[in-house]
């Protein structure tokens, strides 16, 4: 697997989705933590910022866009993959730059590819 172990935080309101993504990403060699709401997410990022965040826009309590803004203010460099049913947000200005969008119905391989792409884009030296 990868020589560098990337640390990924999955923030999703649905326990089944959290566990599924956790399992799938661990099998790819990532170190994975999960958060069920924005409070947990911000607390975890504060304690140990992940290399990448997978964020559900419908996360309780304030919602994904609000939490994304808070995250940008505190840890502007954490890349984010938005994983959501809300496709109307795919081109939202808040998601430009260091965020990419994957629709929730998409195949897990689409999400994994988006994660790899974001990591390569943000940590090119770790992939050499």
Coordinates of C-alpha atoms in Angstrom, one line a residue:
X1 CA 0.0 0.0 0.0
X2 CA 1.0 3.6 0.4
X3 CA 4.1 4.4 2.3
X4 CA 2.5 7.6 3.7
X5 CA -0.6 6.9 5.7
X6 CA -3.2 9.6 5.1
X7 CA -5.6 10.5 7.8
X8 CA -9.2 10.9 6.6
X9 CA -12.2 12.2 8.6
X10 CA -15.6 11.1 7.4
X11 CA -18.4 13.4 8.6
X12 CA -21.9 12.0 7.8
X13 CA -25.2 12.0 9.6
X14 CA -25.9 8.4 8.7
X15 CA -24.2 5.7 10.9
X16 CA -24.4 3.1 8.1
X17 CA -22.8 5.4 5.6
X18 CA -20.1 6.3 8.2
X19 CA -19.3 2.7 8.8
X20 CA -19.4 1.7 5.2
X21 CA -17.0 4.5 4.2
X22 CA -14.8 3.8 7.1
X23 CA -14.4 0.1 6.1
X24 CA -13.9 0.9 2.5
X25 CA -11.2 3.6 3.1
X26 CA -9.4 1.5 5.7
X27 CA -9.2 -1.3 3.1
X28 CA -7.4 1.3 0.9
X29 CA -4.8 1.8 3.6
X30 CA -6.1 5.1 5.0
X31 CA -6.4 5.9 8.7
X32 CA -10.1 6.9 9.2
X33 CA -12.1 8.6 11.9
X34 CA -15.8 9.4 11.8
X35 CA -17.9 12.3 13.0
X36 CA -21.7 12.3 13.2
X37 CA -22.4 16.0 13.5
X38 CA -20.7 19.4 13.1
X39 CA -19.8 19.7 16.8
X40 CA -17.9 16.4 16.7
X41 CA -16.3 17.3 13.4
X42 CA -15.0 20.7 14.6
X43 CA -13.8 19.2 17.8
X44 CA -11.9 16.4 16.0
X45 CA -10.4 18.9 13.5
X46 CA -9.3 21.1 16.4
X47 CA -7.6 18.1 18.1
X48 CA -5.9 16.7 15.0
X49 CA -6.6 18.2 11.6
X50 CA -7.1 15.4 9.0
X51 CA -5.3 15.3 5.7
X52 CA -8.7 15.2 4.1
X53 CA -12.4 15.6 5.1
X54 CA -15.3 13.8 3.5
X55 CA -18.3 15.9 4.3
X56 CA -22.1 15.2 4.0
X57 CA -23.8 18.6 3.4
X58 CA -26.9 17.4 5.4
X59 CA -24.8 16.9 8.6
X60 CA -26.5 18.1 11.8
X61 CA -26.6 20.7 13.4
X62 CA -25.7 23.7 11.3
X63 CA -25.4 21.9 8.0
X64 CA -22.4 21.3 5.7
X65 CA -22.0 24.7 4.2
X66 CA -22.0 26.4 7.6
X67 CA -19.5 23.9 8.9
X68 CA -17.3 24.3 5.8
X69 CA -17.1 28.0 6.4
X70 CA -16.1 27.5 10.1
X71 CA -13.5 24.9 8.9
X72 CA -12.1 27.4 6.3
X73 CA -11.7 30.0 9.0
X74 CA -9.8 27.6 11.4
X75 CA -8.0 25.2 9.0
X76 CA -8.1 26.7 5.5
X77 CA -5.8 24.1 4.1
X78 CA -7.8 20.9 4.8
X79 CA -9.0 19.6 1.5
X80 CA -12.6 18.5 1.4
X81 CA -14.6 16.0 -0.7
X82 CA -18.3 16.8 -0.5
X83 CA -20.3 13.6 -0.5
X84 CA -24.0 14.5 -0.8
X85 CA -27.4 13.9 -2.4
X86 CA -27.7 17.7 -2.9
X87 CA -26.3 17.9 -6.4
X88 CA -27.6 21.5 -6.8
X89 CA -24.6 22.4 -4.6
X90 CA -22.1 20.9 -6.9
X91 CA -21.1 24.3 -8.4
X92 CA -21.8 26.4 -5.2
X93 CA -19.1 29.1 -4.7
X94 CA -18.3 27.8 -1.2
X95 CA -17.2 24.5 -2.8
X96 CA -14.7 26.1 -5.2
X97 CA -11.0 25.8 -4.7
X98 CA -10.2 23.1 -2.2
X99 CA -13.4 21.1 -2.4
X100 CA -14.6 18.6 -4.9
X101 CA -18.1 17.1 -5.1
X102 CA -19.2 13.5 -5.4
X103 CA -22.9 12.6 -5.5
X104 CA -23.9 10.2 -2.8
X105 CA -25.5 7.7 -5.2
X106 CA -22.2 7.3 -7.0
X107 CA -20.2 4.1 -6.9
X108 CA -17.7 3.9 -4.0
X109 CA -14.9 3.8 -6.6
X110 CA -15.9 7.3 -7.8
X111 CA -15.5 8.6 -4.2
X112 CA -12.2 6.8 -3.8
X113 CA -10.9 8.3 -7.0
X114 CA -12.0 11.8 -5.8
X115 CA -10.2 11.2 -2.5
X116 CA -7.0 10.1 -4.3
X117 CA -7.2 13.1 -6.7
X118 CA -7.6 15.6 -3.8
X119 CA -4.7 14.1 -1.9
X120 CA -2.4 14.1 -4.9
X121 CA -3.4 17.7 -5.7
X122 CA -2.8 18.9 -2.1
X123 CA 0.2 16.7 -1.1
X124 CA 2.1 16.2 -4.4
X125 CA 5.4 15.6 -2.6
X126 CA 4.0 12.6 -0.7
X127 CA 3.2 10.8 -4.0
X128 CA 6.6 11.0 -5.6

